[in-house]
Amino acid sequence: MDIKLYNTLTHEKDKFIPIKKNEVSIYTCGPTVYGYAHIGNMRAYIFMDNLRRMFKYNGYKTKHVMNLTDVGHLTSDADSGEDKMEKAAKREGKNPWDIAAFYIDAFMKDIDSLNIDKPEVITRATDNIPEMLEMVQEIVKNGYGYETSKGIYFDTSKLDKYPVLSNNKVEDQEAGARIEVDPEKRNPQDFAIWIKSPANHIMQWDSPWGRSYPGWHIECSAMGRKFLGEHFDIHTGGIDHIPIHHENEIAQDKGSFGHNPANRWMHVEFLQVDGGKMSKSLGNIYTIDDLKEKGVEPLAYKLFCYSSHYRNKLNFTFDGIMAAQKALNRLRRGYLSHKDGKEKISKKELDELEKKFHEAINDDLNMPLAAGIMWDIARDERKSKDFQKLIDKMDMVFGLDLKNSEKYLSNDKEDIPNEILELSEKRLMAKKEKNYKLADDIRDEIKDKGYLIKDTPDGVEITKI
Ligand code: AMP
Ligand code: ZN
């Protein structure tokens, strides 16, 4: 079956034709590891996961690389501001290497908890410095780079076309850039590819231009080329990467080996919170751990992401995520209801359902449509093992770990109202403070409200009377 995918470069959805038969090569821009990733970032990696899984479902071998940016991403995505890693190091009183190690570990835990299928290669920018330096030198040799007192800059006026991905006009960028014109730049939209280190920049390497470090954009150009070569199938990232990071990656690749490396550029839309931007000043940035604290499983967030196509904005609200948590448990129950089902479903019907699902995922990853098909099967009145097998197959793409539904449901506190959970917490506190009278009173109050409470070695067990 054909796979159709949208391409930011052509603004069209068209048939995917692999460079190598039955194999797909993908480069994904990974996180900058200077703090905890938020659930918006995680939407980008859930998209990446779905893309890999869809290809695997279609029988493809995946050759997939994701970087971890541990140096050189400045506070402005372009070429001004402080290195995010060094800023975080100052904030936390650590060195940037420890910051990177800590947040890489946190990121890996998050993607595991979301059951994200990991790229074959996950590589740190600082492990690929020689390749980056080599590329910068090539760019300079080819006449696309020049030195200033701050670093090596890319001369965008040397390109046949810039920008190529976004609709940004160079004149608009020039107007914007006028606010802070760097007189050493040949053109306002030129950007740093290699940055000379101020003495206090901890991460720095030897180069023909003294101690220095790579710019964020050159990192991805060099890692893509090193692990996937100069021509690969797909490059992915979030939509914020289109106007600067990816535009500049393409420019660098042209300046170094002469062409855009990826046949297809794919971008995920943003997760919004309560209809607006997630931002520190609004205090509405949530992590996977924040959700867990509120009793929301990471996999419920994954299911929540399937309520919108990856090219549409997705609006996060607590009502929405709570509903997704309940829906996930309903889905698990529906899945389990088919476990010992004796009903015989015709091969024709099963094939048709599978085809509909396959068409949905192959149509630019239409996960909302695919999820709808799975829901219909989970809810079907006719209980059948064949349906369970079909859902197992579909879950190869959803990655919701439905085969372990029983395990998750045994931890499910969904049916216990918040009021009872709060009373149970109060009772525990009372016990801790050795106020056994109060603890017993609360137990009785809970009983009056229709729930039994039992202390077990694994904690408190609450059941409906
Ligand atoms: P960063 O660690 O800032 O480089 O971002 C990691 C990934 O998350 C990138 O692919 C970004 O485009 C993406 N991203 C950042 N914010 C959001 C958001 N609110 N919704 C979806 N993706 C996002
Ligand atoms: Zn990148």
CSV table of C-alpha atoms and ligand atoms in Angstrom, one decimal:
chain,number,residue,atom,x,y,z
A,1,MET,CA,0.0,0.0,0.0
A,2,ASP,CA,1.3,3.5,-0.8
A,3,ILE,CA,2.5,5.7,2.0
A,4,LYS,CA,1.6,9.4,1.6
A,5,LEU,CA,3.3,12.0,3.7
A,6,TYR,CA,3.3,15.8,3.8
A,7,ASN,CA,6.5,17.6,2.8
A,8,THR,CA,7.2,21.1,4.2
A,9,LEU,CA,9.6,21.6,1.3
A,10,THR,CA,6.9,21.2,-1.4
A,11,HIS,CA,3.8,22.1,0.7
A,12,GLU,CA,2.3,18.9,-0.7
A,13,LYS,CA,1.3,15.5,0.5
A,14,ASP,CA,2.7,12.9,-1.9
A,15,LYS,CA,3.8,9.3,-2.3
A,16,PHE,CA,6.8,8.3,-0.2
A,17,ILE,CA,9.5,6.7,-2.4
A,18,PRO,CA,12.5,5.4,-0.4
A,19,ILE,CA,16.0,5.9,-1.6
A,20,LYS,CA,16.8,2.3,-0.7
A,21,LYS,CA,14.1,-0.3,-1.2
A,22,ASN,CA,12.3,-1.3,2.0
A,23,GLU,CA,14.5,0.9,4.1
A,24,VAL,CA,13.8,4.4,5.5
A,25,SER,CA,16.5,6.8,6.7
A,26,ILE,CA,15.3,9.5,9.2
A,27,TYR,CA,17.0,12.3,11.1
A,28,THR,CA,15.1,13.7,14.1
A,29,CYS,CA,16.2,16.9,15.9
A,30,GLY,CA,16.4,15.8,19.5
A,31,PRO,CA,16.1,17.8,22.7
A,32,THR,CA,18.5,20.4,24.1
A,33,VAL,CA,19.3,18.8,27.4
A,34,TYR,CA,19.4,21.9,29.7
A,35,GLY,CA,16.2,21.2,31.6
A,36,TYR,CA,13.3,18.8,31.9
A,37,ALA,CA,11.5,18.3,28.6
A,38,HIS,CA,7.9,19.4,28.8
A,39,ILE,CA,4.8,17.7,27.4
A,40,GLY,CA,5.0,19.9,24.2
A,41,ASN,CA,8.4,18.5,23.5
A,42,MET,CA,7.0,15.1,24.1
A,43,ARG,CA,4.4,15.6,21.4
A,44,ALA,CA,7.3,15.9,18.9
A,45,TYR,CA,8.8,12.5,20.1
A,46,ILE,CA,5.4,10.8,20.1
A,47,PHE,CA,5.1,11.9,16.4
A,48,MET,CA,8.6,10.5,15.8
A,49,ASP,CA,7.6,7.2,17.4
A,50,ASN,CA,4.4,7.0,15.3
A,51,LEU,CA,6.4,7.6,12.1
A,52,ARG,CA,8.9,4.8,12.9
A,53,ARG,CA,6.2,2.4,13.9
A,54,MET,CA,4.1,3.2,10.8
A,55,PHE,CA,7.2,2.4,8.6
A,56,LYS,CA,7.8,-0.8,10.5
A,57,TYR,CA,4.1,-1.8,10.1
A,58,ASN,CA,4.7,-1.4,6.4
A,59,GLY,CA,7.6,-3.8,6.5
A,60,TYR,CA,10.4,-1.2,6.4
A,61,LYS,CA,13.7,-1.4,8.1
A,62,THR,CA,14.4,1.9,9.9
A,63,LYS,CA,17.7,3.7,9.9
A,64,HIS,CA,17.0,6.5,12.3
A,65,VAL,CA,19.2,9.0,14.1
A,66,MET,CA,18.3,11.4,16.8
A,67,ASN,CA,20.8,13.9,18.4
A,68,LEU,CA,21.0,15.3,21.9
A,69,THR,CA,22.1,18.9,21.8
A,70,ASP,CA,24.5,19.4,24.7
A,71,VAL,CA,26.3,22.5,23.5
A,72,GLY,CA,25.8,25.5,21.3
A,73,HIS,CA,22.0,26.1,21.4
A,74,LEU,CA,21.8,29.8,22.2
A,75,THR,CA,18.9,31.4,24.1
A,76,SER,CA,17.7,32.8,20.8
A,77,ASP,CA,17.4,30.1,18.2
A,78,ALA,CA,19.5,32.3,15.9
A,79,ASP,CA,23.0,33.4,16.8
A,80,SER,CA,22.6,35.6,19.8
A,81,GLY,CA,22.3,35.1,23.5
A,82,GLU,CA,23.9,32.7,25.9
A,83,ASP,CA,24.5,29.0,25.5
A,84,LYS,CA,21.5,27.3,27.1
A,85,MET,CA,23.7,24.6,28.7
A,86,GLU,CA,26.1,27.1,30.3
A,87,LYS,CA,23.1,29.2,31.5
A,88,ALA,CA,21.6,26.1,33.1
A,89,ALA,CA,25.0,25.2,34.7
A,90,LYS,CA,25.1,28.6,36.4
A,91,ARG,CA,21.5,28.3,37.5
A,92,GLU,CA,22.1,25.0,39.1
A,93,GLY,CA,25.7,25.6,40.3
A,94,LYS,CA,27.0,22.6,38.3
A,95,ASN,CA,29.2,22.2,35.2
A,96,PRO,CA,27.5,21.8,31.8
A,97,TRP,CA,28.6,18.2,31.5
A,98,ASP,CA,26.8,17.2,34.7
A,99,ILE,CA,23.7,19.2,33.5
A,100,ALA,CA,23.8,17.2,30.2
A,101,ALA,CA,24.1,13.8,31.9
A,102,PHE,CA,21.3,14.6,34.4
A,103,TYR,CA,18.8,15.8,31.8
A,104,ILE,CA,19.7,13.1,29.2
A,105,ASP,CA,18.8,10.6,31.9
A,106,ALA,CA,15.5,12.3,32.7
A,107,PHE,CA,14.6,12.5,28.9
A,108,MET,CA,15.4,8.8,28.4
A,109,LYS,CA,13.1,7.9,31.4
A,110,ASP,CA,10.3,10.1,29.9
A,111,ILE,CA,10.5,8.5,26.5
A,112,ASP,CA,10.6,5.0,28.0
A,113,SER,CA,7.5,5.8,30.1
A,114,LEU,CA,5.7,6.9,26.9
A,115,ASN,CA,6.7,3.5,25.3
A,116,ILE,CA,8.5,5.4,22.5
A,117,ASP,CA,10.4,3.2,20.1
A,118,LYS,CA,13.9,4.6,20.2
A,119,PRO,CA,15.9,5.6,17.1
A,120,GLU,CA,18.8,3.1,16.2
A,121,VAL,CA,21.3,5.9,16.9
A,122,ILE,CA,21.0,8.5,19.6
A,123,THR,CA,24.1,10.7,19.6
A,124,ARG,CA,25.4,13.6,21.7
A,125,ALA,CA,26.6,16.7,19.8
A,126,THR,CA,29.8,16.8,21.9
A,127,ASP,CA,30.7,13.3,20.7
A,128,ASN,CA,30.8,14.5,17.1
A,129,ILE,CA,33.0,17.7,17.3
A,130,PRO,CA,35.6,16.6,14.7
A,131,GLU,CA,32.9,16.1,12.0
A,132,MET,CA,31.4,19.5,12.8
A,133,LEU,CA,34.7,21.3,12.6
A,134,GLU,CA,35.5,19.6,9.3
A,135,MET,CA,32.2,20.8,7.8
A,136,VAL,CA,32.8,24.3,9.0
A,137,GLN,CA,36.2,24.3,7.3
A,138,GLU,CA,34.7,22.9,4.1
A,139,ILE,CA,32.1,25.7,4.1
A,140,VAL,CA,34.8,28.3,4.5
A,141,LYS,CA,36.9,26.7,1.8
A,142,ASN,CA,33.9,26.7,-0.6
A,143,GLY,CA,33.5,30.4,-0.1
A,144,TYR,CA,30.3,30.3,2.0
A,145,GLY,CA,31.9,31.1,5.4
A,146,TYR,CA,33.8,34.1,6.8
A,147,GLU,CA,35.4,35.0,10.1
A,148,THR,CA,34.4,37.8,12.4
A,149,SER,CA,35.6,38.6,15.9
A,150,LYS,CA,32.7,36.4,17.3
A,151,GLY,CA,33.1,33.3,15.1
A,152,ILE,CA,32.6,31.8,11.7
A,153,TYR,CA,29.5,33.1,9.9
A,154,PHE,CA,27.6,31.6,6.9
A,155,ASP,CA,27.2,34.0,4.0
A,156,THR,CA,23.6,33.5,2.9
A,157,SER,CA,23.9,35.8,-0.1
A,158,LYS,CA,26.1,33.1,-1.8
A,159,LEU,CA,23.2,30.7,-2.0
A,160,ASP,CA,20.9,30.5,-5.1
A,161,LYS,CA,17.9,30.7,-2.8
A,162,TYR,CA,17.4,31.4,0.9
A,163,PRO,CA,15.1,30.7,2.6
A,164,VAL,CA,13.7,27.5,0.9
A,165,LEU,CA,11.5,26.0,3.6
A,166,SER,CA,9.6,28.9,5.1
A,167,ASN,CA,7.7,31.7,3.5
A,168,ASN,CA,9.9,34.1,5.4
A,169,LYS,CA,11.2,36.8,3.1
A,170,VAL,CA,14.8,37.8,3.5
A,171,GLU,CA,13.6,41.4,3.6
A,172,ASP,CA,11.4,40.6,6.6
A,173,GLN,CA,14.4,39.0,8.4
A,174,GLU,CA,16.5,42.0,7.5
A,175,ALA,CA,13.9,44.3,9.0
A,176,GLY,CA,13.8,42.2,12.2
A,177,ALA,CA,17.5,42.0,12.3
A,178,ARG,CA,17.8,45.8,12.1
A,179,ILE,CA,17.1,46.0,15.8
A,180,GLU,CA,20.4,44.4,16.6
A,181,VAL,CA,22.7,44.8,13.6
A,182,ASP,CA,26.0,43.1,13.9
A,183,PRO,CA,28.3,45.4,11.8
A,184,GLU,CA,30.7,42.5,11.1
A,185,LYS,CA,28.0,40.4,9.4
A,186,ARG,CA,28.0,40.7,5.6
A,187,ASN,CA,24.2,40.2,5.5
A,188,PRO,CA,21.7,40.6,8.4
A,189,GLN,CA,20.4,37.0,8.0
A,190,ASP,CA,23.9,35.4,8.1
A,191,PHE,CA,24.3,33.1,11.1
A,192,ALA,CA,27.1,31.7,13.2
A,193,ILE,CA,28.3,28.2,12.4
A,194,TRP,CA,31.2,28.2,14.8
A,195,ILE,CA,31.5,30.4,17.9
A,196,LYS,CA,34.6,31.7,19.5
A,197,SER,CA,34.5,31.0,23.2
A,198,PRO,CA,34.6,33.7,25.8
A,199,ALA,CA,37.1,32.6,28.5
A,200,ASN,CA,34.3,31.5,30.8
A,201,HIS,CA,32.6,29.2,28.3
A,202,ILE,CA,33.3,25.8,29.8
A,203,MET,CA,32.6,23.6,26.8
A,204,GLN,CA,35.2,24.6,24.2
A,205,TRP,CA,37.6,22.9,21.7
A,206,ASP,CA,40.7,23.7,19.7
A,207,SER,CA,40.1,24.9,16.2
A,208,PRO,CA,41.9,27.0,13.5
A,209,TRP,CA,40.2,30.0,15.2
A,210,GLY,CA,41.3,29.3,18.7
A,211,ARG,CA,39.2,27.7,21.5
A,212,SER,CA,35.6,27.6,20.4
A,213,TYR,CA,32.4,25.6,20.1
A,214,PRO,CA,29.9,24.6,17.4
A,215,GLY,CA,26.7,26.5,16.6
A,216,TRP,CA,23.5,24.5,17.0
A,217,HIS,CA,22.7,24.3,13.3
A,218,ILE,CA,26.0,22.9,12.2
A,219,GLU,CA,25.6,20.1,14.8
A,220,CYS,CA,22.6,18.6,13.1
A,221,SER,CA,24.1,19.1,9.6
A,222,ALA,CA,27.2,17.2,10.6
A,223,MET,CA,25.5,14.4,12.6
A,224,GLY,CA,23.0,13.8,9.8
A,225,ARG,CA,25.8,13.5,7.3
A,226,LYS,CA,28.0,11.3,9.5
A,227,PHE,CA,25.3,8.7,10.3
A,228,LEU,CA,23.0,8.8,7.3
A,229,GLY,CA,25.2,10.2,4.5
A,230,GLU,CA,24.6,13.1,2.2
A,231,HIS,CA,21.2,11.9,1.0
A,232,PHE,CA,18.5,10.5,3.3
A,233,ASP,CA,14.7,10.1,3.2
A,234,ILE,CA,13.2,12.2,6.0
A,235,HIS,CA,14.2,15.0,8.4
A,236,THR,CA,11.9,15.8,11.3
A,237,GLY,CA,11.4,18.4,14.0
A,238,GLY,CA,8.9,20.8,15.4
A,239,ILE,CA,7.4,23.7,13.4
A,240,ASP,CA,9.6,26.2,15.3
A,241,HIS,CA,12.5,24.6,13.5
A,242,ILE,CA,11.3,25.6,10.1
A,243,PRO,CA,12.3,29.3,9.8
A,244,ILE,CA,15.8,29.1,11.4
A,245,HIS,CA,17.2,25.8,12.4
A,246,HIS,CA,16.2,23.7,9.4
A,247,GLU,CA,16.6,26.6,7.0
A,248,ASN,CA,20.2,27.0,8.2
A,249,GLU,CA,20.9,23.3,8.1
A,250,ILE,CA,20.0,23.2,4.4
A,251,ALA,CA,22.1,26.3,3.8
A,252,GLN,CA,25.1,24.7,5.5
A,253,ASP,CA,24.7,21.4,3.6
A,254,LYS,CA,24.6,23.3,0.3
A,255,GLY,CA,27.7,25.3,1.3
A,256,SER,CA,29.5,22.1,2.3
A,257,PHE,CA,28.5,19.2,0.0
A,258,GLY,CA,26.3,21.1,-2.4
A,259,HIS,CA,22.6,20.1,-1.8
A,260,ASN,CA,19.7,19.7,0.6
A,261,PRO,CA,20.3,16.2,2.1
A,262,ALA,CA,16.6,15.2,2.9
A,263,ASN,CA,14.0,14.3,0.3
A,264,ARG,CA,11.3,15.2,2.8
A,265,TRP,CA,11.1,17.6,5.8
A,266,MET,CA,8.3,16.9,8.3
A,267,HIS,CA,7.2,19.1,11.2
A,268,VAL,CA,4.9,18.7,14.2
A,269,GLU,CA,2.6,21.5,15.2
A,270,PHE,CA,2.7,22.8,18.7
A,271,LEU,CA,0.9,21.7,21.8
A,272,GLN,CA,-0.9,24.6,23.4
A,273,VAL,CA,-2.1,25.0,26.9
A,274,ASP,CA,-5.6,26.4,27.5
A,275,GLY,CA,-5.5,27.8,24.0
A,276,GLY,CA,-2.3,29.7,24.4
A,277,LYS,CA,1.5,29.3,24.5
A,278,MET,CA,3.2,27.2,27.1
A,279,SER,CA,5.5,29.6,28.9
A,280,LYS,CA,7.4,29.9,32.1
A,281,SER,CA,5.9,33.3,32.9
A,282,LEU,CA,2.4,31.9,32.7
A,283,GLY,CA,3.4,28.9,34.9
A,284,ASN,CA,1.7,26.5,32.5
A,285,ILE,CA,4.7,24.3,31.5
A,286,TYR,CA,4.1,20.7,32.5
A,287,THR,CA,6.4,17.7,32.5
A,288,ILE,CA,5.5,14.0,32.3
A,289,ASP,CA,6.3,13.9,36.1
A,290,ASP,CA,3.8,16.7,36.7
A,291,LEU,CA,1.1,14.6,35.0
A,292,LYS,CA,2.1,11.5,37.0
A,293,GLU,CA,1.8,13.4,40.2
A,294,LYS,CA,-1.8,14.2,39.2
A,295,GLY,CA,-2.5,10.6,38.6
A,296,VAL,CA,-2.2,10.8,34.9
A,297,GLU,CA,-0.2,8.0,33.2
A,298,PRO,CA,2.3,9.0,30.5
A,299,LEU,CA,0.4,6.6,28.1
A,300,ALA,CA,-2.8,8.6,28.7
A,301,TYR,CA,-0.9,11.6,27.4
A,302,LYS,CA,0.1,9.6,24.4
A,303,LEU,CA,-3.5,8.6,23.7
A,304,PHE,CA,-4.5,12.3,24.2
A,305,CYS,CA,-2.0,13.2,21.4
A,306,TYR,CA,-4.0,11.0,19.1
A,307,SER,CA,-7.0,13.3,19.3
A,308,SER,CA,-5.4,15.6,16.8
A,309,HIS,CA,-3.4,15.2,13.6
A,310,TYR,CA,0.3,16.0,14.0
A,311,ARG,CA,0.0,19.0,11.6
A,312,ASN,CA,-2.8,20.6,13.7
A,313,LYS,CA,-2.4,22.4,17.0
A,314,LEU,CA,-3.4,20.4,20.0
A,315,ASN,CA,-4.9,22.1,23.0
A,316,PHE,CA,-4.0,20.7,26.4
A,317,THR,CA,-6.4,21.2,29.3
A,318,PHE,CA,-6.7,19.2,32.6
A,319,ASP,CA,-10.3,18.2,31.7
A,320,GLY,CA,-9.0,16.9,28.4
A,321,ILE,CA,-6.1,14.9,30.0
A,322,MET,CA,-8.3,13.5,32.7
A,323,ALA,CA,-10.8,12.3,30.1
A,324,ALA,CA,-7.9,10.7,28.2
A,325,GLN,CA,-6.9,8.8,31.3
A,326,LYS,CA,-10.4,7.5,31.7
A,327,ALA,CA,-10.6,6.7,28.0
A,328,LEU,CA,-7.3,4.7,28.2
A,329,ASN,CA,-8.7,2.5,30.9
A,330,ARG,CA,-11.9,2.0,29.0
A,331,LEU,CA,-9.8,1.0,26.0
A,332,ARG,CA,-7.9,-1.5,28.1
A,333,ARG,CA,-11.2,-2.9,29.4
A,334,GLY,CA,-12.6,-3.1,25.8
A,335,TYR,CA,-9.4,-4.9,24.7
A,336,LEU,CA,-9.6,-7.4,27.6
A,337,SER,CA,-13.3,-8.0,27.0
A,338,HIS,CA,-12.3,-9.8,23.8
A,339,LYS,CA,-9.7,-12.0,25.6
A,340,ASP,CA,-11.8,-15.1,25.8
A,341,GLY,CA,-14.3,-14.1,23.2
A,342,LYS,CA,-15.7,-17.1,21.3
A,343,GLU,CA,-17.5,-15.2,18.5
A,344,LYS,CA,-16.2,-16.0,15.0
A,345,ILE,CA,-15.5,-12.9,12.9
A,346,SER,CA,-15.3,-13.4,9.1
A,347,LYS,CA,-11.9,-13.0,7.5
A,348,LYS,CA,-13.5,-10.5,5.1
A,349,GLU,CA,-14.6,-8.3,8.0
A,350,LEU,CA,-11.2,-8.5,9.7
A,351,ASP,CA,-9.4,-7.7,6.5
A,352,GLU,CA,-11.6,-4.7,5.8
A,353,LEU,CA,-11.0,-3.3,9.3
A,354,GLU,CA,-7.3,-3.8,9.0
A,355,LYS,CA,-7.3,-2.2,5.6
A,356,LYS,CA,-9.1,0.9,6.9
A,357,PHE,CA,-6.6,1.2,9.7
A,358,HIS,CA,-3.7,0.7,7.3
A,359,GLU,CA,-5.0,3.4,5.0
A,360,ALA,CA,-5.4,5.8,7.9
A,361,ILE,CA,-1.8,5.5,9.1
A,362,ASN,CA,-0.4,5.6,5.6
A,363,ASP,CA,-2.4,8.7,4.9
A,364,ASP,CA,0.1,11.2,6.5
A,365,LEU,CA,-0.2,9.4,9.8
A,366,ASN,CA,-3.9,10.0,10.4
A,367,MET,CA,-3.8,8.8,14.0
A,368,PRO,CA,-7.2,10.3,15.0
A,369,LEU,CA,-8.9,8.2,12.3
A,370,ALA,CA,-6.8,5.1,13.1
A,371,ALA,CA,-7.7,5.5,16.8
A,372,GLY,CA,-11.4,5.7,15.9
A,373,ILE,CA,-11.2,2.4,14.1
A,374,MET,CA,-9.5,0.8,17.1
A,375,TRP,CA,-12.2,2.2,19.4
A,376,ASP,CA,-15.0,0.7,17.3
A,377,ILE,CA,-13.3,-2.8,17.6
A,378,ALA,CA,-12.7,-2.5,21.4
A,379,ARG,CA,-16.3,-1.5,21.9
A,380,ASP,CA,-17.8,-4.2,19.6
A,381,GLU,CA,-20.6,-6.2,21.3
A,382,ARG,CA,-19.4,-9.4,19.6
A,383,LYS,CA,-16.6,-10.6,21.9
A,384,SER,CA,-13.8,-12.3,19.8
A,385,LYS,CA,-10.2,-13.3,20.2
A,386,ASP,CA,-9.8,-12.3,16.6
A,387,PHE,CA,-10.6,-8.7,17.6
A,388,GLN,CA,-8.0,-8.8,20.3
A,389,LYS,CA,-5.4,-10.0,17.8
A,390,LEU,CA,-6.3,-7.2,15.5
A,391,ILE,CA,-5.9,-4.6,18.2
A,392,ASP,CA,-2.5,-6.1,19.1
A,393,LYS,CA,-1.5,-5.6,15.5
A,394,MET,CA,-2.7,-2.0,15.5
A,395,ASP,CA,-0.9,-1.3,18.8
A,396,MET,CA,2.3,-1.9,16.9
A,397,VAL,CA,1.7,1.7,15.7
A,398,PHE,CA,-0.1,3.3,18.7
A,399,GLY,CA,2.5,2.0,21.1
A,400,LEU,CA,0.0,2.0,24.0
A,401,ASP,CA,1.3,-1.3,25.5
A,402,LEU,CA,-2.3,-2.7,25.4
A,403,LYS,CA,-1.0,-6.3,25.8
A,404,ASN,CA,-0.2,-5.4,29.4
A,405,SER,CA,-3.7,-3.9,30.1
A,406,GLU,CA,-4.5,-6.2,33.0
A,407,LYS,CA,-1.4,-5.0,34.8
A,408,TYR,CA,-2.3,-1.4,34.4
A,409,LEU,CA,-5.9,-1.9,35.3
A,410,SER,CA,-5.0,-3.5,38.6
A,411,ASN,CA,-3.4,-0.2,39.6
A,412,ASP,CA,-6.4,1.8,38.4
A,413,LYS,CA,-7.9,4.1,40.9
A,414,GLU,CA,-10.3,5.6,38.3
A,415,ASP,CA,-13.5,4.5,40.0
A,416,ILE,CA,-12.5,5.9,43.4
A,417,PRO,CA,-13.8,9.5,43.7
A,418,ASN,CA,-11.3,12.2,44.6
A,419,GLU,CA,-13.2,12.9,47.8
A,420,ILE,CA,-12.5,9.3,49.0
A,421,LEU,CA,-8.8,9.5,47.9
A,422,GLU,CA,-8.4,12.7,49.8
A,423,LEU,CA,-10.0,11.2,53.0
A,424,SER,CA,-7.7,8.2,52.6
A,425,GLU,CA,-4.7,10.6,52.5
A,426,LYS,CA,-5.9,12.4,55.6
A,427,ARG,CA,-6.3,9.0,57.4
A,428,LEU,CA,-2.7,8.1,56.5
A,429,MET,CA,-1.5,11.4,57.9
A,430,ALA,CA,-3.5,10.8,61.1
A,431,LYS,CA,-1.9,7.4,61.4
A,432,LYS,CA,1.6,8.8,60.8
A,433,GLU,CA,0.9,11.3,63.6
A,434,LYS,CA,-0.3,8.4,65.8
A,435,ASN,CA,-3.7,10.0,66.0
A,436,TYR,CA,-5.5,6.6,65.8
A,437,LYS,CA,-8.9,7.9,66.9
A,438,LEU,CA,-9.0,10.3,64.0
A,439,ALA,CA,-7.8,7.6,61.6
A,440,ASP,CA,-10.6,5.3,62.7
A,441,ASP,CA,-13.2,8.1,62.4
A,442,ILE,CA,-12.0,8.8,58.9
A,443,ARG,CA,-12.2,5.0,58.1
A,444,ASP,CA,-15.9,5.1,59.3
A,445,GLU,CA,-16.6,8.2,57.3
A,446,ILE,CA,-15.2,6.5,54.2
A,447,LYS,CA,-17.4,3.4,54.9
A,448,ASP,CA,-20.5,5.6,55.3
A,449,LYS,CA,-19.7,6.9,51.8
A,450,GLY,CA,-19.7,3.4,50.4
A,451,TYR,CA,-16.0,2.4,50.4
A,452,LEU,CA,-13.9,0.0,52.4
A,453,ILE,CA,-10.3,0.7,53.3
A,454,LYS,CA,-7.7,-1.9,53.9
A,455,ASP,CA,-4.0,-1.6,54.9
A,456,THR,CA,-1.8,-4.0,52.9
A,457,PRO,CA,2.0,-4.4,52.7
A,458,ASP,CA,1.8,-2.6,49.3
A,459,GLY,CA,-0.1,0.3,50.7
A,460,VAL,CA,-3.8,1.2,51.1
A,461,GLU,CA,-6.4,-0.7,49.1
A,462,ILE,CA,-9.8,1.0,48.6
A,463,THR,CA,-12.8,-1.0,47.3
A,464,LYS,CA,-16.4,-0.2,46.7
A,465,ILE,CA,-18.8,-1.8,49.1
B,1,AMP,P1,14.2,21.8,22.2
B,1,AMP,O1,14.6,20.8,23.3
B,1,AMP,O2,13.8,23.1,22.7
B,1,AMP,O3,15.2,21.8,21.1
B,1,AMP,O4,12.8,21.1,21.6
B,1,AMP,C1,12.7,19.8,21.4
B,1,AMP,C2,11.6,19.5,20.4
B,1,AMP,O5,10.3,19.9,20.9
B,1,AMP,C3,11.7,20.2,19.1
B,1,AMP,O6,11.4,19.3,18.1
B,1,AMP,C4,10.7,21.4,19.2
B,1,AMP,O7,10.3,21.8,18.0
B,1,AMP,C5,9.6,20.7,20.0
B,1,AMP,N1,8.6,21.6,20.7
B,1,AMP,C6,9.0,22.6,21.5
B,1,AMP,N2,7.8,23.2,22.0
B,1,AMP,C7,6.8,22.4,21.6
B,1,AMP,C8,5.4,22.5,21.7
B,1,AMP,N3,4.8,23.4,22.5
B,1,AMP,N4,4.6,21.6,21.1
B,1,AMP,C9,5.2,20.6,20.3
B,1,AMP,N5,6.5,20.5,20.1
B,1,AMP,C10,7.3,21.4,20.7
B,2,ZN,ZN,18.5,19.8,14.7
